[in-house]
Amino acid sequence: MSKKKHPEHVNHERWLVSYADFITLLFAFFVVLFASSQSDKKKQLKLSEAMQTAFTPLGTFDAHSKTPPLTDINASAITNSIPSPIVRPLPSASTETLEQTEARLRKLIAEQVAAGGIPPGGIAMRITPDGLVISLHEAGFFPSGSAEVRPASIPMISILANTLPAGPLRVEGHTDNVPIHTTQFASNWELSTARSTAIARLLLERGPIDPANLAAAGYAEFHPVASNDTEDGRTQNRRVDIILLRKQSASQ
C-alpha cells in the first residue's frame, strides 16, 4: 500500500534572502561613496592649503580680512608665519627740503652702519646744484670689477627705495681712471653703466618709485670727486650716485 503524500510546504519568507542581498549591496555601495567622498575631501584640503600657502606671500589674502580663507586648518599659522609688508608713504618733494631729506637719511644710514648692514663710509652724501647726491661706494656695494650688487647691501638699497621723496631721480655710475678690459666689460664705460642700471633696477623692485622719474647713466672715469693719483682718491671715485634732482633740474 503506497504512502500518502503530504502536501508540499510553501516557504513564504524566501523574499528575505533577496532583501538581505539587496541591503548588503546597498550598504557596500554607500561605503564606496563615503570612501570616495573622504578621498576627494582630503585632496581638496591639500589643494586649498597649497593655494593658501602660494598666495599668502603675495598679499592675495589679507590676514585681517572679513572674507574667510580657503580653509580654516592651519590658516592662522600660515598667515602669522609671513610678516606683512610695511608700506610707508613717501614724503612729497614739495613738503621736504633737500637738507631735511639729507638729515633724515643720515640717521637711517647711521642705524644701518651700527647694525652692520653697510661698512662705515660706504655711503656719502652732499648737496650740489643738481640736488642731493647719495654716493654708494664700490667697497660697500660691489665686488671689484663687478656689477653684481653685494647681497648684504640690498637691505640698505631697499630702505632708500622706500624713503626717498617722490620726485625725479638720476642714477650715475662712476669709476676711477684704471682701465678695465675683461670678457664682461670692455671698458670703464660698460662697467659704470652696468652698475648704475643694477642700482636703478633694485630701486624700482624694492620701492614705490615711478619708473618715469628714474634715469640711469654711466660716466666712466670722467666725473671724479677726488684725485686719481692716490688710492684713497680712486676709492672715492669708484661709486654709484643716486641724485634726488631739484625741481629746476628736472625741467631741463
Backbone as a ProteinNet text record, in pm:
[ID]
protein_1_A
[PRIMARY]
MSKKKHPEHVNHERWLVSYADFITLLFAFFVVLFASSQSDKKKQLKLSEAMQTAFTPLGTFDAHSKTPPLTDINASAITNSIPSPIVRPLPSASTETLEQTEARLRKLIAEQVAAGGIPPGGIAMRITPDGLVISLHEAGFFPSGSAEVRPASIPMISILANTLPAGPLRVEGHTDNVPIHTTQFASNWELSTARSTAIARLLLERGPIDPANLAAAGYAEFHPVASNDTEDGRTQNRRVDIILLRKQSASQ
[TERTIARY]
86.1	0	89.8	68.3	153.2	122.3	238.7	223.5	150.2	82.2	5.2	98.1	95	180.2	126.1	221.7	182.2	195.2	109.2	118.4	251.4	317.5	445.8	427.8	522.6	513.3	572.7	498.5	542.6	607.6	738.8	810.7	779.1	703.9	664.8	768.1	884.7	985.7	1113	1105.7	1222.9	1261.2	1165.4	1195.6	1298.2	1311	1407.4	1551.2	1575.1	1709	1747.8	1653.4	1679.8	1692.1	1607.5	1610.4	1743.7	1791.5	1919.9	2034	2027.7	2129.4	2126.5	2005.4	1990.7	2046.8	2015.1	2064.7	2216.4	2272.6	2419.1	2484.9	2425.9	2480.7	2465.8	2351	2327.6	2426.1	2451.4	2547.7	2688.1	2724.7	2855.5	2866.5	2756.5	2754.5	2778.9	2709.9	2726.4	2865.6	2921.5	3057.8	3155.7	3137.4	3223.9	3207.9	3081	3056.9	3122.1	3108	3165.6	3318	3378.4	3524	3571.6	3496.7	3534.2	3523.9	3417.5	3399.6	3509.8	3551.6	3659.4	3790.3	3815.3	3937.5	3938.9	3823	3813.7	3827.6	3773.8	3783.1	3927.4	4005.1	4146	4222.1	4188.1	4254.1	4220.2	4091.3	4051.6	4120	4135.2	4200.5	4346.5	4414.6	4553.7	4565.7	4472.7	4475.4	4452.7	4357.3	4328.1	4449.1	4514.4	4631.1	4744.5	4760.4	4865.1	4839.5	4713.5	4679.1	4696.4	4656.9	4673	4820.1	4905.7	5048.9	5106.8	5059.1	5114.2	5076.9	4951.2	4904.8	4929.6	4947.9	4965.4	5086.7	5209	5322.2	5300.9	5212.3	5188.3	5083.7	5028.1	4929.2	4792.5	4767	4637.9	4528.6	4562	4466.1	4511.3	4423.8	4455	4428.4	4527.7	4511.1	4399.5	4365.6	4262.2	4133	4122.4	4004	3885.1	3765.6	3642.8	3607.6	3664	3637.6	3716.2	3651.9	3725.8	3822.1	3934.4	4029.7	3974.5	4053.8	4008.8	3978	4057.3	4034.1	4074.5	4006.1	4036.3	4155.2	4193.9	4300.5	4434.9	4509.1	4642.1	4641.4	4525.2	4521.6	4591.8	4565.8	4629.2	4779.3	4823.8	4968	5036.5	4971.7	5030.7	5038.9	4930.8	4926.9	5028	5037.6	5125.6	5272.1	5302.4	5442.1	5502.9	5421.3	5470.7	5443.3	5546	5522.7	5459.8	5369.8	5304.2	5401.4	5406.7	5497.5	5454.3	5553.3	5525.1	5537.3	5427.6	5425.6	5421.1	5527.2	5533.8	5512.2	5424.5	5406.5	5533.5	5577.1	5695.9	5665.7	5760.3	5738.6	5727.7	5645.8	5631.4	5752.9	5794.4	5909.8	5885.3	5758.8	5727.4	5716.7	5715.4	5698.3	5826.7	5934.1	6058.9	6173.5	6255.6	6370.2	6481.1	6578.5	6690.6	6768.9	6780.3	6850.8	6778.8	6646.2	6569.4	6582.3	6579.5	6596.7	6734.1	6836.5	6972.3	6983.4	6927.4	6934.7	6861.9	6746.7	6668.4	6743.6	6803.4	6875.8	7004.2	7070.1	7191.8	7160.1	7045.6	7005.3	6981.1	6911.9	6886.3	7016.2	7107.5	7234.9	7316.3	7316.3	7389.9	7335.2	7203.6	7144.1	7188.4	7197.6	7241.8	7389.1	7471.2	7612.9	7627.7	7549.9	7557	7511.4	7415	7364.9	7451.8	7554.5	7642.1	7589.2	7482.7	7426.9	7517.8	7592.2	7689.3	7813.4	7930.7	8052.1	8054.6	8126.5	8141.2	8203.3	8148.7	8198.8	8147.2	8057	8003.3	7911.7	7853.5	7764.5	7807.2	7810.9	7838.9	7730	7703.8	7601.1	7653.2	7604.3	7637.2	7527.8	7510.4	7412.4	7486.8	7445.3	7508.5	7403.5	7443.9	7344.7	7241.3	7278.5	7182.9	7079.5	7122.3	7031.6	7108.6	7040.4	7102.7	7167.2	7298.7	7373.7	7402.1	7359.1	7384.6	7482.2	7607.1	7712.4	7725.1	7706.3	7724.9	7863.1	7956.5	8093.2	8106.7	8197.5	8216.8	8241	8321.8	8360	8239.9	8133.5	8017.3	7910.3	7916.3	7804.5	7843.8	7969.5	8008.9	8144.7	8162	8296.8	8379.1	8510	8595.7	8576.3	8555.1	8539.6	8409.9	8311.1	8185	8067.2	7957	7833.3	7726.7	7765.7	7671.9	7665.3	7547.4	7532.3	7552.7	7629.4	7650.9	7517.7	7485	7358	7343.9	7453.8	7445.6	7403.6	7421.1	7386.8	7246.4	7178.5	7044.8	6944.2	6947.6	6854.1	6869.3	6992.5	7011.8	6949.3	6963.1	6901.2	6749.4	6695	6550.4	6503.7	6583.1	6547.3	6545.1	6646	6648.4	6527.8	6496.3	6384.7	6252.8	6239	6112.5	6110	6222.3	6225.6	6264.3	6313.1	6343.1	6213.9	6215.1	6093.7	6055.5	5927.9	5881.1	5934.2	5990.5	6046.4	6145.4	6199.6	6293.1	6424.9	6472.3	6599.1	6687.7	6817.9	6914.8	7020.7	7046.3	7146.8	7267.3	7384.4	7505.5	7612	7672.2	7783.7	7915.5	8013.9	8144.6	8254.3	8370.4	8486.2	8608.7	8721.5	8848.8	8908.2	9031.9	9091.7	9176.3	9165.2	9237.3	9158.9	9217.3	9141.3	9099.2	8985.7	8938.9	8912.1	8948.6	8921.2	8905.4	8780.5	8750.5	8654	8622.7	8526.3	8387.4	8359.7	8228	8223.8	8334.1	8337	8460.2	8433.8	8544.4	8611.6	8539.2	8597	8521.3	8568.6	8501.4	8361.9	8338.7	8204.4	8102.3	8133.9	8041.4	8022.3	8132.1	8123.1	8037.9	8061.7	7986.3	7838.2	7810.1	7670.1	7600.2	7668.7	7608.9	7578.4	7667.9	7644.9	7527.7	7518.3	7407.2	7272.9	7267.1	7140	7105.5	7207.6	7180.3	7116.4	7168	7109.3	6970.7	6955.4	6824.2	6719.8	6757.8	6663.5	6621	6715.3	6681	6590.7	6614.8	6527.7	6384.2	6369.2	6234.7	6169.5	6248.6	6193.9	6159.1	6234.3	6221.2	6133.3	6094.1	6014.9	5915.6	5826.1	5721.8	5770	5881.9	5936.9	5876.4	5835	5776.1	5887.6	5879.8	5985	6003.9	5896.1	5907.9	5995	6017.6	6100.6	6245.3	6281.5	6413.4	6493.6	6619.7	6711.2	6842.9	6913.9	7042.5	7144.1	7269.4	7373.8	7509.2	7605	7741.4	7837	7928.1	8020	8166.2	8190.2	8327.2	8410.4	8533.7	8622.2	8621.9	8526.4	8536	8464.2	8407.6	8348.4	8399.3	8528.9	8582.4	8544	8540	8516.9	8644.6	8748.1	8877.1	8986.6	9110.4	9222.9	9245.5	9270.7	9302	9449.5	9525.5	9668	9693.3	9592.4	9609.2	9504.8	9537.2	9443.6	9314.4	9327.2	9207.2	9118.4	9180.8	9102.6	9034.4	9103.5	9041.9	8926.6	8942.6	8834.4	8709	8725.2	8609.7	8545.6	8625.3	8572.2	8495.2	8525.3	8451.4	8320.1	8213	8088	7969.2	7850.2	7724.9	7650.5	7617.2	7547.8	7398.7	7319.2	7174.5	7145.7	7095.1	7076.4	6927.5	6885.4	6749.3	6750.2	6698.1	6712.7	6624.1	6676.7	6595.2	6488.5	6386.9	6276.5	6324.3	6409.3	6453.4	6540.6	6614.6	6696	6609.2	6496.5	6408.6	6344.8	6328.3	6260.3	6355.6	6486.4	6582.7	6594.5
-117.5	0	122.6	213.4	332.6	430.9	506.6	608.3	728.4	791.9	909.6	1029.9	1096.8	1213.6	1333.2	1394.5	1516.2	1635.9	1727.9	1848.4	1923.4	1972.5	2043.1	2176.3	2201.4	2324.1	2441.7	2544.8	2664	2761.5	2799.7	2895.2	3037.9	3107.5	3244.9	3348.8	3308.3	3404	3402.3	3343.6	3340.3	3479.8	3570.3	3706.2	3774.5	3725.6	3786	3766.1	3653.4	3628.1	3732.8	3756.5	3858.6	3997.5	4022.3	4153.4	4175.3	4067.4	4078.2	4102.3	4033.6	4056.2	4199.7	4250.9	4388.7	4488	4465.8	4555.1	4550.3	4430.9	4416.9	4493.7	4479.4	4552.6	4703.3	4745.8	4888.5	4944.1	4867.1	4909.3	4923.7	4822.5	4828.8	4950.6	4982.1	5097	5227.1	5242.3	5364.2	5372	5255.9	5255.4	5307.3	5261.7	5309.2	5459	5507.1	5650.6	5730.6	5682.4	5752.6	5757.4	5644.3	5641.8	5737.3	5742.9	5833.4	5978.5	6010	6148.8	6189.6	6096.3	6128.3	6150.4	6071.1	6087.4	6221.6	6259.9	6387	6502.9	6484.7	6591.5	6616.2	6506.9	6522	6591.7	6554.9	6618.6	6767.2	6799.6	6939.6	7016.7	6953	7018.3	7047.9	6947.3	6968.4	7079	7080.9	7184.2	7321.9	7329.5	7456.7	7507.6	7416.9	7457.3	7502.6	7432.5	7470.6	7608.8	7635.3	7766.5	7874.7	7843.5	7940.3	7975.7	7871.8	7894	7973.2	7945.5	8010.9	8157.9	8191	8326.9	8418.6	8362	8447.2	8537.8	8490.7	8582.1	8697	8681.2	8786.9	8885.1	8862	8952.6	8935.3	8820.5	8799.6	8785.3	8723.1	8710.4	8796.3	8879.4	8967.7	8894	8894.9	8822.2	8880.1	9008.7	9072.1	9092.5	9029	9045.3	8973.4	9027.7	8964	8843.5	8832.5	8717.6	8598.4	8482.9	8368.6	8312.7	8252.5	8192.4	8064.7	7998.9	7877.7	7767	7757.1	7655.6	7708.4	7661.8	7708.4	7636.8	7521.7	7441.4	7506.3	7537.4	7596.8	7733.2	7794.3	7923.6	8029.8	8029	8128.3	8108.8	7982.7	7955.7	8002.9	7980.2	8020.8	8172.4	8241.3	8385.9	8449.8	8397.5	8457.4	8432.6	8329.7	8298.1	8392.8	8473.7	8563.3	8706	8786.4	8923.3	9006.8	9095.1	9182.7	9292.4	9322.7	9428	9562.4	9643.4	9776.6	9875	9938.3	10036.4	10174.7	10250.3	10385.1	10485.5	10582.7	10684.6	10768.6	10789	10868.3	11015.9	11088.9	11232.4	11300.4	11397.4	11472.1	11560.7	11572.4	11655.9	11801.3	11840.9	11980	12006.8	11902.9	11921.2	11898.9	11854.4	11828.6	11889.6	11968.8	12028.7	11924.9	11956.7	11865.5	11849	11956.8	11949.8	11857.2	11863.7	11774.8	11629.1	11608	11472	11417.8	11501.3	11457.8	11420.5	11501.6	11472.2	11342.4	11321.3	11200.1	11076	11085.7	10971.2	10942.4	11046.2	11023.5	10942.7	10968.5	10892.9	10746.9	10721.8	10584.3	10511.5	10581.9	10519.9	10486	10576.9	10550	10426	10408.3	10288.8	10162.3	10168.7	10053.3	10021.5	10125	10102.8	10037.3	10086.6	10029.2	9883.7	9850.3	9713.1	9623.3	9680.3	9600.7	9579.6	9653.3	9636.5	9688.5	9795.2	9850.5	9891.3	9891.2	9931	10081.1	10127.7	10273.1	10337.3	10449.5	10516.3	10459	10361.6	10300.5	10393	10492.4	10589.1	10729	10819.7	10960.6	11044.6	11160.6	11248.3	11391.2	11461.7	11602.9	11669	11797.3	11874.1	11956	11941	12009.5	12093.5	12172.1	12246.5	12155.5	12029.7	11937.2	11887.3	11869.9	11815.9	11741.3	11654.4	11574.6	11451.4	11437.7	11326.4	11224.7	11101.2	10990.5	10897.6	10895.3	10816.6	10680.7	10575.3	10438.2	10393.3	10382	10347.7	10199.8	10172	10035.7	9936.6	9973.9	9880.4	9826.7	9905.9	9861.4	9794.4	9809.7	9764.6	9672.4	9673.2	9590.7	9525.5	9401	9345.9	9420.6	9419.4	9490.6	9439.4	9533.7	9498.8	9427.9	9431.1	9359.7	9456.2	9420.5	9498.2	9423.9	9313.1	9238.4	9302.4	9346.8	9412.6	9310.6	9349.9	9259.9	9232.4	9105.9	9075.2	9145.5	9165.7	9229.1	9375.1	9439	9581.1	9603.7	9497.9	9514.2	9571.8	9532.7	9597.8	9748.8	9799.1	9943.8	10007.7	9943.2	9995.4	9992.8	9890.8	9883.8	9999.9	10034.2	10148	10276.6	10295.4	10415.3	10417.5	10302	10296.1	10333	10304.8	10330.8	10461.8	10532.1	10655.9	10779	10760.5	10877.3	10951.3	11083.2	11157.7	11133.1	11141.8	11126.4	11241.5	11209	11311.2	11249.5	11329	11275.4	11231.8	11114.5	11058.8	11027.1	11046.7	11005.2	10919.2	10803.5	10712.3	10714.8	10749.8	10764.6	10665.9	10594.6	10506.9	10575.2	10562	10625.2	10525.9	10540.5	10455	10543.8	10480.7	10553	10548.9	10593.9	10600.4	10478.4	10372.5	10249.2	10173.6	10148.1	10082.5	9941.2	9901.9	9765.3	9704.7	9579.3	9509.8	9362.2	9320.6	9181.4	9125.3	8996.4	8935.5	8996.5	9052.5	9111.9	9261.1	9331.8	9477.3	9514.9	9573.1	9611.5	9739.6	9822.2	9947.7	9993	10104	10159.8	10213.5	10244	10288.3	10177.4	10056.4	9945.4	9913.9	9917.2	9886.3	9988.6	10116.7	10220.9	10217.4	10190.1	10182.9	10061.8	9947.1	9826.9	9845.8	9912.4	9935.3	10030.6	10134.3	10229.2	10163.3	10082.8	10016.6	9908.8	9845.3	9746.4	9813.1	9929	10001.6	10054.2	10105.8	10156.3	10045.4	9927.1	9815.5	9777.5	9774.9	9741.6	9846.9	9973.2	10079.6	10060.6	10023.4	10001.4	9878.2	9772.8	9647.7	9658.5	9740.2	9741.4	9852	9947.2	10058.4	10111.2	10199.3	10253.9	10372.4	10354.8	10462.8	10456.7	10571.9	10579.5	10563.4	10461.2	10443.5	10565.2	10643.6	10762.3	10869.4	10859.7	10957.5	10912.5	10798.9	10740.5	10733.1	10773.4	10762.4	10704.4	10634.6	10574.8	10604.7	10628.6	10661.3	10618.1	10598.3	10565.2	10672.4	10717.9	10826	10783	10652.9	10600.6	10680.7	10722	10791.9	10942.9	10995.6	11134.6	11235.4	11190.1	11282.5	11246	11261.3	11224.1	11325.9	11277.9	11367.1	11383.3	11309	11317.7	11286.4	11308.2	11283.4	11134.2	11094.6	10955.3	10922.8	11019.5	10996.3	10917.4	10904	10830.1	10718.2	10616.7	10505.5	10551.8	10643.4	10695	10770.5	10849.4	10923	10830.2	10726.5	10630.7	10556	10527.7	10460.8	10547.4	10678.2	10768.4	10779.9	10766.4	10781.8	10659.2	10542.7	10421.4	10419.6	10464.2	10487.3	10484.7	10474.4	10497.5	10606.8	10713.7	10827.5	10819.1	10827.6	10843.9	10990.7	11061	11205.9	11237.2	11294.4	11345.6	11485.6	11498.7	11622.6	11734.3	11854.7	11970.7	11988.1	12064.9	12085	12147.7	12250.6	12317.6	12228.3	12133.7	12040.7	11941.9	11903	11806.2	11862	11993.4	12051.4	12081.9	12068.9	12099	11984.1
0	0	0	-92.4	-103.7	6.2	43.9	147.5	92.7	183.2	146.9	138.1	25.7	6.2	83.8	159.6	231.2	138.8	150	64.9	90.7	-18.9	-7.6	65.1	164.6	244.5	165.2	150.1	76.7	174.3	145.8	232	186.2	271.9	237.8	278.4	331.1	377.5	290.6	173.5	84.9	35.2	37	-9.1	81.2	206.7	298.1	249.2	180.4	128.7	23.9	-69.1	-171.7	-110	-9.8	56	128.8	194.4	265.4	166.4	51.6	-50.7	-101	-119.6	-166.6	-64.7	63	168.6	175.5	158.5	161.8	48.2	-74.1	-188.2	-169.9	-116.3	-93.7	9	113.5	215	154.6	71.1	6.6	-85.1	-153	-243.2	-167.1	-51.2	27.5	91.7	125.3	178.3	74.7	-51.4	-159.7	-180.4	-178.3	-193.9	-81.9	40.1	154.6	145.3	107.7	94	-14.5	-125.5	-234.4	-190.7	-117	-72.7	23.2	110.6	203.8	129.6	26.1	-52.4	-123.7	-184.8	-254.3	-156.5	-35.3	64.3	103.1	117.7	151.4	39.6	-85.6	-198.6	-203.4	-179	-179.9	-68.5	47.9	160.2	128.3	67.1	29.5	-75	-172.4	-274.4	-212.5	-116.6	-52	25	98.3	175.7	83.8	-28.7	-123.3	-182.1	-216.8	-270.7	-165.9	-40.6	67.5	86.7	84.4	102.1	-13.7	-135.5	-253.9	-261.3	-222.2	-241.9	-123	-4.1	113.3	102.4	58.1	49	-46.3	-144.8	-241	-193.3	-76.2	-23.6	-84	-150.2	-212.7	-108.8	4.6	111.8	228.9	278.1	389.5	518.8	609.4	735	818.7	800.3	878.9	799.3	685.2	602.8	663.5	640.4	687.3	602.5	483	397.2	445.7	472.8	527.2	425.5	468.7	376.1	317.7	234.3	168	267	373.4	473.7	608.9	713.3	847.7	907.7	852.6	910.6	880.1	985.1	974.9	907.9	889.5	821.8	905.3	1036.7	1122	1127.9	1128.6	1134	1007	892.3	764.4	756.5	799.1	790.1	883.3	1007.1	1105.6	1076.3	995.3	966.7	865.6	795.5	691.9	733.7	758.5	802.4	692.9	733	637.9	595.9	465.7	422.3	476.7	515.3	567.3	452.6	419.6	311.6	373.8	351.9	407	295.8	316.4	213.7	198.9	75.3	51.4	74	134.6	150.8	15.5	8.4	-116.2	-136.6	-261.4	-291.6	-254.9	-244.5	-214.3	-65.1	19.1	162.9	241.2	176.4	245.5	167	235.1	168.8	152.9	67.3	49.5	179.3	255.9	383.2	480.8	484.2	571.3	526.2	395.7	344.1	379.5	365	398.2	545.9	634.7	778.1	811.5	748.1	774.9	725.7	607	551.3	628.2	676.8	756.3	881.7	942	1060.3	1024.5	913.2	870.2	836.4	769.9	732	856.3	954.8	1078.3	1148.4	1144.5	1205.1	1132.8	999.1	922.2	946.3	959.6	988.8	1126	1224.3	1358.5	1359.9	1272.2	1266.1	1179.6	1115.4	1030	890.3	850.4	716.4	607.4	636.7	542.3	620.7	555.7	627.9	649.7	752.3	772.5	649.3	607.5	488.1	359	366.7	245.4	168.5	238.2	174.6	216.6	120.3	147.4	82.1	139.9	85	77	-23.1	-37.4	-120	-100.1	-176.6	-281.1	-405.7	-518.2	-591.2	-688.9	-767.9	-834.5	-864.4	-925.3	-824.3	-700.1	-599	-491	-419	-313.6	-375.8	-357.2	-414	-303.8	-325.5	-233.3	-303.7	-258	-323	-256.1	-334.4	-287.6	-333.2	-239.5	-275.7	-310.1	-401.4	-450.3	-337.3	-239.1	-133.5	-57.3	-46.1	29.1	-55.1	-188.8	-271	-387.3	-431	-544.5	-518.2	-563.2	-567.9	-673	-658.9	-752.5	-895	-987.8	-1128.6	-1163.2	-1072.2	-1095.7	-1085.1	-1152.9	-1143	-1064.9	-999.6	-915.6	-777	-736.8	-607.5	-495.9	-394.3	-280.8	-210.1	-182.4	-113.7	20.1	93.1	225	216.8	101.3	88.5	33.8	-7.8	-65.4	34.7	165	259.4	264.2	253	253.6	129.9	16.5	-106.1	-92.9	-26.7	-4.4	82.4	183.5	268.4	186.9	103.4	18.4	-75.1	-133.2	-228.1	-162.4	-32.5	36.5	114	120.3	198.7	117.7	-5	-87.7	-122.6	-116.5	-153.4	-298.1	-324.6	-461.8	-546.4	-659.5	-746.5	-843.1	-934	-1034.8	-972.3	-1014.1	-967.3	-1087.5	-1069.5	-1171.4	-1103.1	-1159.3	-1104.8	-1198.3	-1142.1	-1222	-1175.8	-1270.3	-1239.4	-1269.6	-1177.4	-1193.9	-1158.1	-1221.2	-1191.6	-1168.2	-1132.2	-1130.8	-1270.6	-1283.8	-1417.4	-1452	-1371.6	-1403	-1510	-1626.4	-1734.9	-1694.7	-1744.7	-1726.5	-1863.1	-1878.2	-2004.8	-1971.2	-1954.6	-1921.7	-2024.8	-2011	-2102.3	-2085.7	-1968.1	-1943.2	-1972.2	-1941.9	-1960	-2041.6	-2156.9	-2245.5	-2198.9	-2121.7	-2074.3	-1950.2	-1891.4	-1773.8	-1806.7	-1933.7	-1973.4	-1946.3	-1991.8	-1971.6	-1823.2	-1746	-1603.5	-1529.9	-1555.1	-1485.3	-1523.1	-1650	-1693.7	-1632.9	-1628.7	-1570.6	-1421.7	-1351.3	-1208.8	-1184.7	-1263.6	-1243.9	-1273.7	-1378.9	-1410.7	-1307.4	-1247.7	-1142.4	-1021.2	-981.5	-868.2	-905.2	-1025.6	-1067.5	-1066.7	-1113.6	-1114.4	-972.7	-879.4	-741.1	-679	-709.2	-657.1	-704.9	-831.4	-885	-824	-802.7	-749.3	-601.7	-527.6	-381.7	-326.9	-407.9	-355.8	-456.6	-411.1	-499.4	-582.1	-650.4	-732.1	-871.3	-920.5	-1054.3	-1158.5	-1244.2	-1345.2	-1435.1	-1453.5	-1538.3	-1474.3	-1342.4	-1272.1	-1256.1	-1315.7	-1291.9	-1421.8	-1413.2	-1527.1	-1477.4	-1565.9	-1530.1	-1639.3	-1598.1	-1694.8	-1639.5	-1729.8	-1690.9	-1739.3	-1650.5	-1684	-1680.4	-1660.3	-1655.3	-1555.1	-1595	-1501.4	-1518.2	-1596.3	-1639.8	-1550.5	-1436.5	-1339.2	-1199.2	-1174.7	-1043.5	-936.3	-812.3	-697.9	-616.9	-652.7	-584.8	-686.4	-645.2	-734.9	-753.7	-876.8	-907	-885	-831.6	-809	-680.9	-594	-469.3	-462.2	-381.4	-365.1	-299.2	-202.3	-135.7	-233.6	-319.7	-419.1	-517.2	-561.1	-654.4	-586.6	-458.2	-384.7	-382.3	-363.6	-362.4	-500	-604.1	-740	-787.3	-731.3	-769.1	-690.6	-755.3	-683.5	-778.4	-719.7	-792.6	-718.2	-788.2	-727.8	-756.7	-650.6	-664.6	-637.5	-736.8	-725.2	-720.4	-607.5	-595.9	-655	-776	-853.4	-799.1	-810.4	-778.5	-886	-852.4	-946.8	-1076.2	-1064	-1186.1	-1271.6	-1207.9	-1286	-1359.5	-1297.7	-1361.3	-1486.8	-1493.8	-1609.5	-1723.3	-1695.2	-1801.2	-1899.3
[MASK]
++++++++++++++++++++++++++++++++++++++++++++++++++++++++++++++++++++++++++++++++++++++++++++++++++++++++++++++++++++++++++++++++++++++++++++++++++++++++++++++++++++++++++++++++++++++++++++++++++++++++++++++++++++++++++++++++++++++++++++++++++++++++++++

